[in-house]
JSON list of C-alpha atoms in Angstrom, two decimals:
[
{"chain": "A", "resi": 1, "resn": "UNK", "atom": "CA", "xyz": [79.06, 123.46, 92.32]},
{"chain": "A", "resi": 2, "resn": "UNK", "atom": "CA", "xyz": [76.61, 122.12, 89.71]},
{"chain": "A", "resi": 3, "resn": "UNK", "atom": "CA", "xyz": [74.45, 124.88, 88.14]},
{"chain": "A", "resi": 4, "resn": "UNK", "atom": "CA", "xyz": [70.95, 122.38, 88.85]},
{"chain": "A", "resi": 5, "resn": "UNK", "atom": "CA", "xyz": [71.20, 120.21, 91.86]},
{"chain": "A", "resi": 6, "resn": "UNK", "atom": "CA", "xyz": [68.99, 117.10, 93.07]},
{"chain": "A", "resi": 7, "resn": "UNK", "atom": "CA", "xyz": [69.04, 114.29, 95.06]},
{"chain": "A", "resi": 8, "resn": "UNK", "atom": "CA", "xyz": [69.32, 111.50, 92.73]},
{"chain": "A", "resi": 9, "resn": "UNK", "atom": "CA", "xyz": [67.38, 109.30, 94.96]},
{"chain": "A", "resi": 10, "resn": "UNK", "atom": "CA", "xyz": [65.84, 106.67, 95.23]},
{"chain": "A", "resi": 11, "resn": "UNK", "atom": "CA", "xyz": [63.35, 107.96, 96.82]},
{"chain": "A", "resi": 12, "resn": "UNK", "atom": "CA", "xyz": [60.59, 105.49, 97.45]},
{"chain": "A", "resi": 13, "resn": "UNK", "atom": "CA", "xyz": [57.11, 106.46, 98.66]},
{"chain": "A", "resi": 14, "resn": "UNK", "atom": "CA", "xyz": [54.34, 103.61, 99.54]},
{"chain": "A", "resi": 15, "resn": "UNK", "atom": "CA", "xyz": [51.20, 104.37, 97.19]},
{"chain": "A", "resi": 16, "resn": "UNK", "atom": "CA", "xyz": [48.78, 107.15, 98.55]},
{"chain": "A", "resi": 17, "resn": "UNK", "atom": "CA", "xyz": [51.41, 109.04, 100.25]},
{"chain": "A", "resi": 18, "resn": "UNK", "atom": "CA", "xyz": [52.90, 112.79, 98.79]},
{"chain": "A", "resi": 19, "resn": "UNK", "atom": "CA", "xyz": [56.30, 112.14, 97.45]},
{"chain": "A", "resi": 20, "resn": "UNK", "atom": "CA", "xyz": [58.32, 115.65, 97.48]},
{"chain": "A", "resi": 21, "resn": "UNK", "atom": "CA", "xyz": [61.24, 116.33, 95.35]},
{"chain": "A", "resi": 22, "resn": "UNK", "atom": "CA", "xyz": [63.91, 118.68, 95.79]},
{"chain": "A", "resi": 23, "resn": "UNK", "atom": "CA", "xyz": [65.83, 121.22, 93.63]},
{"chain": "A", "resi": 24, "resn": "UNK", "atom": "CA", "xyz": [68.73, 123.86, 94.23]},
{"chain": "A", "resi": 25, "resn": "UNK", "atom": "CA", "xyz": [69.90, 126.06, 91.22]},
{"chain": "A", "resi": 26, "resn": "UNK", "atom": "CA", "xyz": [72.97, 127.89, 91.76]},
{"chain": "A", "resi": 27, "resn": "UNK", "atom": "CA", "xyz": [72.07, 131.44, 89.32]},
{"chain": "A", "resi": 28, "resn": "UNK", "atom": "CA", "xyz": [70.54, 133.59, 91.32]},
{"chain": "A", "resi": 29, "resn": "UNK", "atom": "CA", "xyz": [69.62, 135.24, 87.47]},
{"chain": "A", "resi": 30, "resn": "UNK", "atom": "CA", "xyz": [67.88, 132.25, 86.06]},
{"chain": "A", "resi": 31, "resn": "UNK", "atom": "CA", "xyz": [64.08, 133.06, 85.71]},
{"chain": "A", "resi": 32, "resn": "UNK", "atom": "CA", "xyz": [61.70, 129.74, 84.52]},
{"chain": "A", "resi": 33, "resn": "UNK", "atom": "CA", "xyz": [61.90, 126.72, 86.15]},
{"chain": "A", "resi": 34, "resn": "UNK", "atom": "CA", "xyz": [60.38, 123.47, 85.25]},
{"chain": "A", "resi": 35, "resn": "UNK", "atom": "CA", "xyz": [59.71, 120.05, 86.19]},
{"chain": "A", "resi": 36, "resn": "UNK", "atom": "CA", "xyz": [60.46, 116.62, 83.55]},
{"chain": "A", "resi": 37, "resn": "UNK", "atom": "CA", "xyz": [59.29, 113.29, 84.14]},
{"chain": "A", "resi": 38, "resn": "UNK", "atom": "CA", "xyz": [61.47, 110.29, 82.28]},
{"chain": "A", "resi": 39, "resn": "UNK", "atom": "CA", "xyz": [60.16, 107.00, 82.44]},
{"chain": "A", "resi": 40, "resn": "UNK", "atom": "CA", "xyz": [63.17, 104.11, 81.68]},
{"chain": "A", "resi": 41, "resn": "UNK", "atom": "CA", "xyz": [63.77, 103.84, 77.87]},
{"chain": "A", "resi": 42, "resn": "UNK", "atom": "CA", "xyz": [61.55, 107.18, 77.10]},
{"chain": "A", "resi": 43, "resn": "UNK", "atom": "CA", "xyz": [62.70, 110.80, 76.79]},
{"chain": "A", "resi": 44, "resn": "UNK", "atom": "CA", "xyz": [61.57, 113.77, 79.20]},
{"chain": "A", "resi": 45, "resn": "UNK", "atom": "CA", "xyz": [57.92, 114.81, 79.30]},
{"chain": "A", "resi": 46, "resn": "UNK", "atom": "CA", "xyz": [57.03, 118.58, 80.37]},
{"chain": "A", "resi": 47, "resn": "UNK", "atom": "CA", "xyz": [55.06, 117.90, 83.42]},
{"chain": "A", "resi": 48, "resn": "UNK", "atom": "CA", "xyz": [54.83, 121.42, 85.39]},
{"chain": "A", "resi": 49, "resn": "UNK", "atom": "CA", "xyz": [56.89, 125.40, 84.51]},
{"chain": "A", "resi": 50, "resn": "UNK", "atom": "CA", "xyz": [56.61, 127.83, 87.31]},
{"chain": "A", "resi": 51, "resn": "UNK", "atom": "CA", "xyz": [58.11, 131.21, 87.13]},
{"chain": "A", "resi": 52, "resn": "UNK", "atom": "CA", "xyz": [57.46, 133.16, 90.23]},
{"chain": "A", "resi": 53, "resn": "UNK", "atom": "CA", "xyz": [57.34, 132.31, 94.06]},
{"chain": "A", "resi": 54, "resn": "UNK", "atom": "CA", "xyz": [54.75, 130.33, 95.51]},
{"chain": "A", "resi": 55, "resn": "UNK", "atom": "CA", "xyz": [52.83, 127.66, 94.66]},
{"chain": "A", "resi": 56, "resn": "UNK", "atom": "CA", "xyz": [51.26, 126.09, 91.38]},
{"chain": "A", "resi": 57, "resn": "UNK", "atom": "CA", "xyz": [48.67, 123.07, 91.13]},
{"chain": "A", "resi": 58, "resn": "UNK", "atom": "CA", "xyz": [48.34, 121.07, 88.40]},
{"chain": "A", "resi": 59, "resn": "UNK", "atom": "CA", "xyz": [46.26, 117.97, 89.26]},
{"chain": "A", "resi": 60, "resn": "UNK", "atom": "CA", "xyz": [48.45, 116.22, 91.93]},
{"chain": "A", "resi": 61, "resn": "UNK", "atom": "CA", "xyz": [50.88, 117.66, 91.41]},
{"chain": "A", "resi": 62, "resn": "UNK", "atom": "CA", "xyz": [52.03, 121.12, 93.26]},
{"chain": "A", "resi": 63, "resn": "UNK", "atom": "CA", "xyz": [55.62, 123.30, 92.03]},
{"chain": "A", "resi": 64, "resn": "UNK", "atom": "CA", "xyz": [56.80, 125.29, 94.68]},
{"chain": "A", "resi": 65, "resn": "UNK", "atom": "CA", "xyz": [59.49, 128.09, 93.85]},
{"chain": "A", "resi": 66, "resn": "UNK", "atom": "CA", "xyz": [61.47, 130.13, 96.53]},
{"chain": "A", "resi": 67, "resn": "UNK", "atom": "CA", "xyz": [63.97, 132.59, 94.65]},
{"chain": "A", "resi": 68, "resn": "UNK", "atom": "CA", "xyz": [65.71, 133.89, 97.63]},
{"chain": "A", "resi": 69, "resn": "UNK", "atom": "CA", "xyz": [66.52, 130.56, 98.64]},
{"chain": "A", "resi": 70, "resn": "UNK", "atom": "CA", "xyz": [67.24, 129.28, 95.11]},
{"chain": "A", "resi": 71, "resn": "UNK", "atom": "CA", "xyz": [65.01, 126.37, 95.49]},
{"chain": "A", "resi": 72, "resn": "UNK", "atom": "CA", "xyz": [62.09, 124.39, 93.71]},
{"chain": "A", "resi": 73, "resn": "UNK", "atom": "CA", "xyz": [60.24, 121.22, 94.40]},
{"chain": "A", "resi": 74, "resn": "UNK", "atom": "CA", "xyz": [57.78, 119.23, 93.04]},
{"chain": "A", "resi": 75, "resn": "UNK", "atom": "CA", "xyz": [54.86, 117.42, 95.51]},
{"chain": "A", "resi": 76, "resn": "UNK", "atom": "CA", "xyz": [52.96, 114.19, 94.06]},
{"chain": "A", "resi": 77, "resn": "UNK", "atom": "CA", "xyz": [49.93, 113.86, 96.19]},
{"chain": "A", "resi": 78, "resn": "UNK", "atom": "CA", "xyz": [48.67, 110.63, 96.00]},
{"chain": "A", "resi": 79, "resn": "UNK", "atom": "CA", "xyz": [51.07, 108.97, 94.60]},
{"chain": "A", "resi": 80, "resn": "UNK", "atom": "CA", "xyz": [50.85, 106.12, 92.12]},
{"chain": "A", "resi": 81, "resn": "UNK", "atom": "CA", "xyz": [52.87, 103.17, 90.34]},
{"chain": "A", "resi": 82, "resn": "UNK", "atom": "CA", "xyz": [52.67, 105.02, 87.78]},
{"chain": "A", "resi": 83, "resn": "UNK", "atom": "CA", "xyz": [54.38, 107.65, 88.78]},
{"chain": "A", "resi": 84, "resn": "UNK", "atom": "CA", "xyz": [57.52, 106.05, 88.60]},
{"chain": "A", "resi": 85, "resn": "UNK", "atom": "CA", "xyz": [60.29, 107.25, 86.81]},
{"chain": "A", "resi": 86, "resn": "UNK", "atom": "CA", "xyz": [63.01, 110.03, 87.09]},
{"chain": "A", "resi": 87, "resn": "UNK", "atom": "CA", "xyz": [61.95, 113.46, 87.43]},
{"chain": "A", "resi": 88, "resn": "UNK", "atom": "CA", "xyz": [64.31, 115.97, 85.81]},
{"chain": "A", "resi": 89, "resn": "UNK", "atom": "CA", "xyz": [64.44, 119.62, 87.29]},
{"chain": "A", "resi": 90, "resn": "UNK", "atom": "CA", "xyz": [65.20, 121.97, 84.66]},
{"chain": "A", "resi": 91, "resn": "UNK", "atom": "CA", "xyz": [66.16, 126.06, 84.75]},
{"chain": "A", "resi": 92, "resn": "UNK", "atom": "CA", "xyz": [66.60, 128.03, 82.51]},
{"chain": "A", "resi": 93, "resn": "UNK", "atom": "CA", "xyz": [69.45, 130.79, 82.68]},
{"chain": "A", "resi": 94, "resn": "UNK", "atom": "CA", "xyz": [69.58, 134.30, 81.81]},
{"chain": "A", "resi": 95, "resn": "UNK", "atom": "CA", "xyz": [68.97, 135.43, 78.70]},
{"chain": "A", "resi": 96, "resn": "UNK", "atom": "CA", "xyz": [66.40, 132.99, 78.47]},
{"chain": "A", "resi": 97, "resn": "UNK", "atom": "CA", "xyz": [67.64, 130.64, 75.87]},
{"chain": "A", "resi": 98, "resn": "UNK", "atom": "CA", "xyz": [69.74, 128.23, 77.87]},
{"chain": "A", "resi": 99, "resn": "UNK", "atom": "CA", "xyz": [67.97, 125.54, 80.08]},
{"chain": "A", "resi": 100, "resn": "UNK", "atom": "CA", "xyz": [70.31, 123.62, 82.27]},
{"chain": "A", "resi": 101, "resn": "UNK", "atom": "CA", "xyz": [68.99, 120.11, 83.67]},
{"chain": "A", "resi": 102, "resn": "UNK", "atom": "CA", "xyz": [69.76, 117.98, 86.91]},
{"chain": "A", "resi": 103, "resn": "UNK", "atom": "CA", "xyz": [70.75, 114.90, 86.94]},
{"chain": "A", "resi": 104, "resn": "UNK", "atom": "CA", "xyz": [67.29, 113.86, 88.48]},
{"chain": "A", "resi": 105, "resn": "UNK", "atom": "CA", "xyz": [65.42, 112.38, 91.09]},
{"chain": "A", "resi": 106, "resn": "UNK", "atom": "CA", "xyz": [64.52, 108.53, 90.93]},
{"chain": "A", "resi": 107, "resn": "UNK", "atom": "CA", "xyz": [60.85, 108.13, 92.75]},
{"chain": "A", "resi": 108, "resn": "UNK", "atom": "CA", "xyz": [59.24, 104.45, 93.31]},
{"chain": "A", "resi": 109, "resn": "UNK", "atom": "CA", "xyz": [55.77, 104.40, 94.32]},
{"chain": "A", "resi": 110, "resn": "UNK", "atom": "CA", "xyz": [55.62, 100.94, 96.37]},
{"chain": "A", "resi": 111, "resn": "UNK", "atom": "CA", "xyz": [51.90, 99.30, 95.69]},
{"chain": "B", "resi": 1, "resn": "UNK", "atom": "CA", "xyz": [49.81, 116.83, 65.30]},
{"chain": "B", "resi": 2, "resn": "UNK", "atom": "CA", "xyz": [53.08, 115.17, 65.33]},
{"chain": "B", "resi": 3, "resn": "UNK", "atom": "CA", "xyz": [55.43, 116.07, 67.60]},
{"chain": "B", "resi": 4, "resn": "UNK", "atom": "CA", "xyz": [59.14, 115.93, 67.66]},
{"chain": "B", "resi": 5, "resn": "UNK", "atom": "CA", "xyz": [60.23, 113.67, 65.15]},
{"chain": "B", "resi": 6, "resn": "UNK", "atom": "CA", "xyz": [64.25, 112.16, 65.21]},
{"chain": "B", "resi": 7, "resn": "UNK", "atom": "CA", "xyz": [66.13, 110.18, 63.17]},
{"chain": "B", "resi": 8, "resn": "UNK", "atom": "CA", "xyz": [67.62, 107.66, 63.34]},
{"chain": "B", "resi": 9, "resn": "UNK", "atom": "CA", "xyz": [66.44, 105.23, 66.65]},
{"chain": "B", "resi": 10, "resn": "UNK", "atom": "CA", "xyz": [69.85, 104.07, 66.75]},
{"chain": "B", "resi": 11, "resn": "UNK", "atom": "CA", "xyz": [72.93, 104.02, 65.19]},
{"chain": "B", "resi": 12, "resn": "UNK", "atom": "CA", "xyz": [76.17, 102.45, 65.28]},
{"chain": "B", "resi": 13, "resn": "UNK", "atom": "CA", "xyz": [79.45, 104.43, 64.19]},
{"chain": "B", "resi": 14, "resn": "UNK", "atom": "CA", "xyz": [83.28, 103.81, 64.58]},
{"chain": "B", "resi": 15, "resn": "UNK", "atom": "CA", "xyz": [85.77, 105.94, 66.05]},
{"chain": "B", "resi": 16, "resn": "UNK", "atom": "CA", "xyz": [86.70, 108.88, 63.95]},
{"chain": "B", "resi": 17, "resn": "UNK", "atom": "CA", "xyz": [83.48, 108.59, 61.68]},
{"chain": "B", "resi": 18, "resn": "UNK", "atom": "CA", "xyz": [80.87, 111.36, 61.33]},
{"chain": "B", "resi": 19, "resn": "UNK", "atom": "CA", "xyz": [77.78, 111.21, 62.15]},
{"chain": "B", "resi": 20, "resn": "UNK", "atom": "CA", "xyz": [74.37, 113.08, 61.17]},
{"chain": "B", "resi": 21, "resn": "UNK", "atom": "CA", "xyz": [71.50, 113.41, 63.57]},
{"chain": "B", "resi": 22, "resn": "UNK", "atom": "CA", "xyz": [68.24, 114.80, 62.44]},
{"chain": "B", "resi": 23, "resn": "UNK", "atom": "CA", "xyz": [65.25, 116.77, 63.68]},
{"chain": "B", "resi": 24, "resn": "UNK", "atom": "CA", "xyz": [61.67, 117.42, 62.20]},
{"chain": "B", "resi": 25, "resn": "UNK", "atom": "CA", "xyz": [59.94, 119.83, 65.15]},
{"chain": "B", "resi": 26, "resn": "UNK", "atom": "CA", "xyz": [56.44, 119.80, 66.40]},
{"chain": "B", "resi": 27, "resn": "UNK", "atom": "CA", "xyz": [54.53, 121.58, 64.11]},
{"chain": "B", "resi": 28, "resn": "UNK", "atom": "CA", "xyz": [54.05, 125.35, 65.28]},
{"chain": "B", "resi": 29, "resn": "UNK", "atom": "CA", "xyz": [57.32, 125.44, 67.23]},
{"chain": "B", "resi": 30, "resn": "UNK", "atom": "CA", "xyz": [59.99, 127.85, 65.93]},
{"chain": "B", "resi": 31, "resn": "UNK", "atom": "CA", "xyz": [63.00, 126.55, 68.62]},
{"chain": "B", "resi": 32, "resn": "UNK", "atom": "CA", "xyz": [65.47, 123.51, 67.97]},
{"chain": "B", "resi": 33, "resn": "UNK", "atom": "CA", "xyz": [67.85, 122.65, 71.36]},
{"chain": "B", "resi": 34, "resn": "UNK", "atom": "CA", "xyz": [70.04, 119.43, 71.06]},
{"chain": "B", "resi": 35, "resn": "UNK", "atom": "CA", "xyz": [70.56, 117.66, 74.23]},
{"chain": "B", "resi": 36, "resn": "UNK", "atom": "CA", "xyz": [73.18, 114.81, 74.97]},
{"chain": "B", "resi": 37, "resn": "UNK", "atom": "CA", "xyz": [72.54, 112.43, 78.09]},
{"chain": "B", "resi": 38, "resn": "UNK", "atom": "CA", "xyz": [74.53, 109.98, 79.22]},
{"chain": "B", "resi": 39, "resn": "UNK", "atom": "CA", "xyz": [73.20, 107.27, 81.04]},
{"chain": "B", "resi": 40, "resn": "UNK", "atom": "CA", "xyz": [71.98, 107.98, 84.46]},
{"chain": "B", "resi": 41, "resn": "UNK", "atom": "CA", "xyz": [73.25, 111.58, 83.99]},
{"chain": "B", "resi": 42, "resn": "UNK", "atom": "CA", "xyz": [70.85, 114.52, 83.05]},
{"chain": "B", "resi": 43, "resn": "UNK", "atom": "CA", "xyz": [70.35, 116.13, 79.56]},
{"chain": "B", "resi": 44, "resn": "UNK", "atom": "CA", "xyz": [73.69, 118.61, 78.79]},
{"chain": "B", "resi": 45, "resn": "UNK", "atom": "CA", "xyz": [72.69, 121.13, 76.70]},
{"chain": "B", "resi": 46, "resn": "UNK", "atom": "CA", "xyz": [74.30, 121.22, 73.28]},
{"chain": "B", "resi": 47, "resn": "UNK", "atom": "CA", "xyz": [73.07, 124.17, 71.56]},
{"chain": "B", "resi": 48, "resn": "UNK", "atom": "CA", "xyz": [70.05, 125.97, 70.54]},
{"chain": "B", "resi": 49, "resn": "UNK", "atom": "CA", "xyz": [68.60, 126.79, 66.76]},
{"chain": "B", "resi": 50, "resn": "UNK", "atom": "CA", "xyz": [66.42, 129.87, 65.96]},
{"chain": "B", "resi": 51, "resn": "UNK", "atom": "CA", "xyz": [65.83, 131.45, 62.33]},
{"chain": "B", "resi": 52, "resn": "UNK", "atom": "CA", "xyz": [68.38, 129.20, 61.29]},
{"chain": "B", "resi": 53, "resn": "UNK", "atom": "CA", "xyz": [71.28, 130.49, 64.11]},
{"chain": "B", "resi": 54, "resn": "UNK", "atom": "CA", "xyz": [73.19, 129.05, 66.56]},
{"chain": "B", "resi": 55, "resn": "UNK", "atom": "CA", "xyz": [71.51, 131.03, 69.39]},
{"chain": "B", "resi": 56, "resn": "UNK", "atom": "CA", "xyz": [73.31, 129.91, 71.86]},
{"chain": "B", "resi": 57, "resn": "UNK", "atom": "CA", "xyz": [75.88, 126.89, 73.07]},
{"chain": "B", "resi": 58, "resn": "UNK", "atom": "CA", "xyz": [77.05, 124.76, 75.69]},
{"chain": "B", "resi": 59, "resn": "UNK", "atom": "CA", "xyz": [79.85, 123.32, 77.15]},
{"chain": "B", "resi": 60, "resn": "UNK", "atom": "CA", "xyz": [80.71, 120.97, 73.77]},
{"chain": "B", "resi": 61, "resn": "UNK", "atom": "CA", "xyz": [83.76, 121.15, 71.05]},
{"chain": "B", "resi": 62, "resn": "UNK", "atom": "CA", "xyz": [83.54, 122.38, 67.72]},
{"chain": "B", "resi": 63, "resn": "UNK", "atom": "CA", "xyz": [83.70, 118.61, 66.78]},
{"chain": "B", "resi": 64, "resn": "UNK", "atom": "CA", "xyz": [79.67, 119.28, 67.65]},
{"chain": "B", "resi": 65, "resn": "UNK", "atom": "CA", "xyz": [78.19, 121.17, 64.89]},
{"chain": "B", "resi": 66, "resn": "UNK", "atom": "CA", "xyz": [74.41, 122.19, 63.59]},
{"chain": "B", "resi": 67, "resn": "UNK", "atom": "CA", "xyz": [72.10, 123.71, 61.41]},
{"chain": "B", "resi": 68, "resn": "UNK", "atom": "CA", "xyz": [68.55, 124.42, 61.25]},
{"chain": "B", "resi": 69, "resn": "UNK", "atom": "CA", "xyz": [66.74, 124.65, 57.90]},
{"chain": "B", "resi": 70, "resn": "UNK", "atom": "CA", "xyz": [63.59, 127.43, 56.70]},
{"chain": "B", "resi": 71, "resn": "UNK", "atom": "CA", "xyz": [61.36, 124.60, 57.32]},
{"chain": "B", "resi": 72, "resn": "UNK", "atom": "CA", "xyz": [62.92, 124.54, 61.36]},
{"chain": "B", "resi": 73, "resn": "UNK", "atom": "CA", "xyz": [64.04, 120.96, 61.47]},
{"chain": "B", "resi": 74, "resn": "UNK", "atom": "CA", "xyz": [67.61, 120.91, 62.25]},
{"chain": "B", "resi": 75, "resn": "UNK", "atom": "CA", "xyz": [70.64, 118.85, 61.74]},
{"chain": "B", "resi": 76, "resn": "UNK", "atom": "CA", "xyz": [73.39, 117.58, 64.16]},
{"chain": "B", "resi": 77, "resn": "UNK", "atom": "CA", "xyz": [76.58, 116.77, 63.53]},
{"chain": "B", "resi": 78, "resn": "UNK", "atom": "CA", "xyz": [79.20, 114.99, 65.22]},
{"chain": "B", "resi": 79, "resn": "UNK", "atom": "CA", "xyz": [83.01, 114.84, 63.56]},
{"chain": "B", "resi": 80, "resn": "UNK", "atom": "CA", "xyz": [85.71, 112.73, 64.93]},
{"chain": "B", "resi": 81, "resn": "UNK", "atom": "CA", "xyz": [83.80, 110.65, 67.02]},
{"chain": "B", "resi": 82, "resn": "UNK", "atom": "CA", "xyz": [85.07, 109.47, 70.51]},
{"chain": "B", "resi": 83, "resn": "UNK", "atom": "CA", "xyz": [83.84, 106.32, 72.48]},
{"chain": "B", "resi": 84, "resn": "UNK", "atom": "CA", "xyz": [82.66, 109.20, 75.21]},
{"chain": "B", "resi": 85, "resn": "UNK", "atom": "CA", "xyz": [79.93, 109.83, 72.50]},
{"chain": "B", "resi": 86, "resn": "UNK", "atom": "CA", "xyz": [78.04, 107.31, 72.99]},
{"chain": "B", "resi": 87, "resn": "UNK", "atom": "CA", "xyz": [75.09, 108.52, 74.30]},
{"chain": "B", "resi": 88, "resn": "UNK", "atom": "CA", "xyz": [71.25, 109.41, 74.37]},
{"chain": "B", "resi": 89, "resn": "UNK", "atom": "CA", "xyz": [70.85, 112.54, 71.61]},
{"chain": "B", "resi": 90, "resn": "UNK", "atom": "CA", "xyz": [67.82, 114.71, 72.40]},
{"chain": "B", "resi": 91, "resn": "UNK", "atom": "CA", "xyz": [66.36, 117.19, 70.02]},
{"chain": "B", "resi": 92, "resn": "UNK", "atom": "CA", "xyz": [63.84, 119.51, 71.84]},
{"chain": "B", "resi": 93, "resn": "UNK", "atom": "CA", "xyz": [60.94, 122.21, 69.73]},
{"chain": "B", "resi": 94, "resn": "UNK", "atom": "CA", "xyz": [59.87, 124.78, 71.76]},
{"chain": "B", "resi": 95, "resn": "UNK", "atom": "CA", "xyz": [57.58, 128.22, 71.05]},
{"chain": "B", "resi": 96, "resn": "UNK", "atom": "CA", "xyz": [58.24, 130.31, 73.91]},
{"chain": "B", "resi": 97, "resn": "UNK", "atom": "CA", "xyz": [59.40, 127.69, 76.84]},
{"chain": "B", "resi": 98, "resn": "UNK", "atom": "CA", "xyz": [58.77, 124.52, 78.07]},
{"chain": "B", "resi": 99, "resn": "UNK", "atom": "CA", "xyz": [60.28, 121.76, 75.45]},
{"chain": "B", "resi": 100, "resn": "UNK", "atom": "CA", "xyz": [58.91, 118.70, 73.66]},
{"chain": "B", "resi": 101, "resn": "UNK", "atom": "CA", "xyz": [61.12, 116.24, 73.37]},
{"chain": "B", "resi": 102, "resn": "UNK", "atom": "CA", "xyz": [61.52, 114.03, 70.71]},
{"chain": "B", "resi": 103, "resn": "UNK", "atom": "CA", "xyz": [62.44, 109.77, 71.33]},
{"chain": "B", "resi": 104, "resn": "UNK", "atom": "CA", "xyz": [66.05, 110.53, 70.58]},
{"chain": "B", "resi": 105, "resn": "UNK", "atom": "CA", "xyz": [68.38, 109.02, 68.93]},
{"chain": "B", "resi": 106, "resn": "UNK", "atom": "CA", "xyz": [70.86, 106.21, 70.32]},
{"chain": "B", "resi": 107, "resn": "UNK", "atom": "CA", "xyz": [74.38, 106.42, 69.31]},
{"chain": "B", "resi": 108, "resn": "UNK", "atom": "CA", "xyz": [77.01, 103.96, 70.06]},
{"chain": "B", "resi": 109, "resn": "UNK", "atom": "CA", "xyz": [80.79, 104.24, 69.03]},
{"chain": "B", "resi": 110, "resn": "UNK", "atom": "CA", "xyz": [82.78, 101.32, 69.10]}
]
């Protein structure tokens, strides 16, 4: 079992619509968890941390962290073109000096 | 404020060579983490760098070695290089969490 899991997608939204991304972590320890975007050619960009349940908005976008279920997501409301690329979920283990990534998420936003 | 700075873009090495990878940090950040990613795959953590110590590792051989100066930028070094290191090398500052990643470096072994 991988330590960070995602769907690697595609995942392809038409523009407008709420893309949601998905993320399973496997250490029931770990404690911040955080959400990369990666355009093609470019390296990750911090785009949201959350580290306790429930929700946090930033903009359009939402984190969403459930600890007893080991899971995080990431909504894009109204998506755009732009916001195509590979989003990386990221956790970080105990200790706190260890983050482990997914493989990531592919989203398309279809004009 | 510049942020993480790498060097080189890209580089071309031979099996067995050695290589050096380098990091300048974005100013005010204390933290150096090396990342490898493989294409299509997601960053594997190589090791971290605080007050000049190897704070913590991942899954990597010793042939993967570092070093972070007083100034915080940090080395990498790769010994007895294998085609399966040809990758995407990260270097990541961070203050407390949350990284900023730098535009990598681009290593091929032929």
């Amino acid at each position: 079992q991988k330590e960070v899991e995602q769907n690697s997608g595609p995942l392809s939204v038409p523009e407008g619509a709420i893309a949601s991304l998905n993320c399973t972590y496997s250490d029931r320890g770990s404690q911040s968890f955080f959400w990369y975007r990666q355009y093609s050619g470019k390296s990750p960009e911090l785009i949201m941390s959350i580290y306790s349940n429930g929700d946090k908005e930033d903009g359009r976008f939402t984190a969403q962290l459930n600890k007893a279920s080991q899971y995080v997501s990431l909504l894009i409301r109204d998506s755009q073109p732009s916001d195509s690329a590979t989003y990386l979920c990221a956790v970080t283990r105990p200790g706190g000096f260890k983050t482990i990534f997914g493989a990531g998420t592919r989203l398309f936003v279809k004009a | 404020d510049a942020g993480v700075t790498q060097s080189p873009t890209h580089l071309i090495k031979t099996r067995g060579q050695q290589v050096t990878l380098r990091c300048s940090p974005k100013s005010g950040h204390d933290t150096v983490s090396w990342y490898q990613q493989a294409l299509g795959q997601g960053p594997q953590f190589i090791f971290q760098y605080y007050e000049e110590e190897e704070r913590q590792r991942g899954n990597f051989p010793d042939r993967f070695s570092g070093h972070q100066f007083p100034n915080y930028s940090s080395e990498l070094n790769v010994n007895a290089l294998l085609l399966g290191d040809s990758a995407l090398y990260l270097c990541a500052s961070s203050l407390f969490e949350g990284y900023t990643f730098g535009s990598g470096t681009r290593l091929t072994v032929v």
